[in-house]
């Protein structure tokens, strides 16, 4: 039985111009279930860099909500372009299950091709380590430190306003609204 | 009869160091009633400056939610220190009622003294123009373009999670979370 007020954090990055910006805003929204916002976290990571994993681990581990957090939702496996998150390390260092949420089944082959092209082949391993892409209802997920049955139950509680966990929808519109002055669309 | 899904915007500024920062982040949270976040707006204003009114008018007037907005909530009459908002102008230029929300009955005399001390006496007029401070339940408000009865009804709908309109509570924790990396307290 999972509590309706289960504490989760949803993480997404803001928009950026890869020719102009060196750093990108990353926002974490801490919620109880899919309704009440408890707090907002933020950090900055390098465009196409390799520091997202450590920055996000630090952001979560130092926050006051940490002891209550039961699940981390990521909007895709990378932020700030190709700053790919090592989900296994994120799970290990925070001791919190991590769920990568993907709205459309990603073209992994194309991503791998790009990573080879931009000479960041080492990141292919991180994508593979994030595990199998599984469909749950109308979204796709990659699970680390949590089984499919539990992930399904948590998603049922936290996806209150859209197909996505509400914490992820909010992280998306907050990051966009802060960076551009107005959030567009609905995540 | 006021709809449960009435669109409102709550505006608050982020924390700042008046010796270091020249500009301060101002966040607007657009909500339907007190539950659903529709969008996030943001702008920057000068510490102790005089541009908050125009910046906030522009932020609201250019946003896509504008046609639906029924009420603007401000967390106090000033942002970024003594960047006092001309609430009558805000109301006139946006054609939206404005409600200044104050958590504790403010010491207007002390504020006036400070404004005289920092040679910004002209801002005293703006504070006086914002109208009488009225207590509604456990908060205080100043109303422009809206009567007490209607303000009371809207507050009943939008104060879902605390004494404050939820859009204001969220604007506060978002601005703080973005500026400092983690929101503290509950607005």
Coordinates of C-alpha atoms in Angstrom, one line a residue, chain B residues 76-155:
Chain B
X76 CA 3.0 43.0 -0.1
X77 CA 3.2 46.2 -2.0
X78 CA 6.9 46.2 -2.8
X79 CA 9.4 43.8 -4.4
X80 CA 13.2 43.9 -4.4
X81 CA 13.3 45.9 -1.2
X82 CA 11.6 49.3 -1.8
X83 CA 10.6 48.8 -5.5
X84 CA 7.1 49.9 -4.6
X85 CA 4.3 48.8 -6.9
X86 CA 1.8 51.4 -8.1
X87 CA -1.3 49.2 -7.6
X88 CA -3.7 51.7 -9.2
X89 CA -1.5 51.8 -12.3
X90 CA -1.2 48.0 -12.4
X91 CA -5.0 47.7 -12.2
X92 CA -5.6 50.4 -14.8
X93 CA -3.0 49.1 -17.4
X94 CA -4.0 45.4 -17.0
X95 CA -7.7 45.9 -16.4
X96 CA -7.4 43.2 -13.7
X97 CA -8.4 43.7 -10.1
X98 CA -5.3 43.7 -7.8
X99 CA -5.2 42.5 -4.2
X100 CA -2.2 43.2 -2.0
X101 CA -1.9 40.5 0.6
X102 CA -0.1 41.2 3.8
X103 CA 0.5 38.5 6.5
X104 CA 0.9 40.8 9.5
X105 CA -0.6 44.3 9.7
X106 CA 2.3 46.4 8.5
X107 CA 3.9 49.2 10.4
X108 CA 3.2 51.9 7.7
X109 CA 4.8 54.6 9.8
X110 CA 8.1 52.7 10.0
X111 CA 8.0 52.1 6.3
X112 CA 7.4 55.8 5.6
X113 CA 10.3 56.8 7.9
X114 CA 12.6 54.5 6.0
X115 CA 11.5 55.9 2.7
X116 CA 12.2 59.4 3.9
X117 CA 15.6 58.2 5.2
X118 CA 16.6 56.7 1.9
X119 CA 15.3 59.7 0.0
X120 CA 12.4 57.9 -1.8
X121 CA 9.6 60.0 -0.3
X122 CA 7.7 59.8 -3.6
X123 CA 6.9 56.2 -2.9
X124 CA 4.9 57.0 0.2
X125 CA 2.2 58.2 -2.2
X126 CA 2.1 54.8 -3.8
X127 CA 1.6 53.1 -0.5
X128 CA -1.2 55.5 0.4
X129 CA -2.8 55.0 -3.0
X130 CA -3.0 51.3 -2.5
X131 CA -5.9 51.9 -0.1
X132 CA -7.0 50.9 3.4
X133 CA -5.6 47.8 5.0
X134 CA -8.5 45.4 5.7
X135 CA -8.5 42.2 7.6
X136 CA -10.0 39.1 6.0
X137 CA -9.9 36.0 8.1
X138 CA -6.2 35.8 9.2
X139 CA -4.6 38.0 6.6
X140 CA -4.7 41.6 5.7
X141 CA -5.4 43.0 2.2
X142 CA -5.5 46.2 0.2
X143 CA -8.0 46.1 -2.7
X144 CA -7.9 47.9 -6.0
X145 CA -10.6 47.4 -8.7
X146 CA -12.5 44.9 -6.6
X147 CA -14.9 45.1 -3.6
X148 CA -14.6 43.5 -0.3
X149 CA -17.3 41.0 -0.9
X150 CA -15.9 39.7 -4.1
X151 CA -12.3 39.6 -2.7
X152 CA -13.6 37.6 0.2
X153 CA -15.2 35.0 -2.1
X154 CA -12.2 34.7 -4.4
X155 CA -9.9 34.3 -1.3

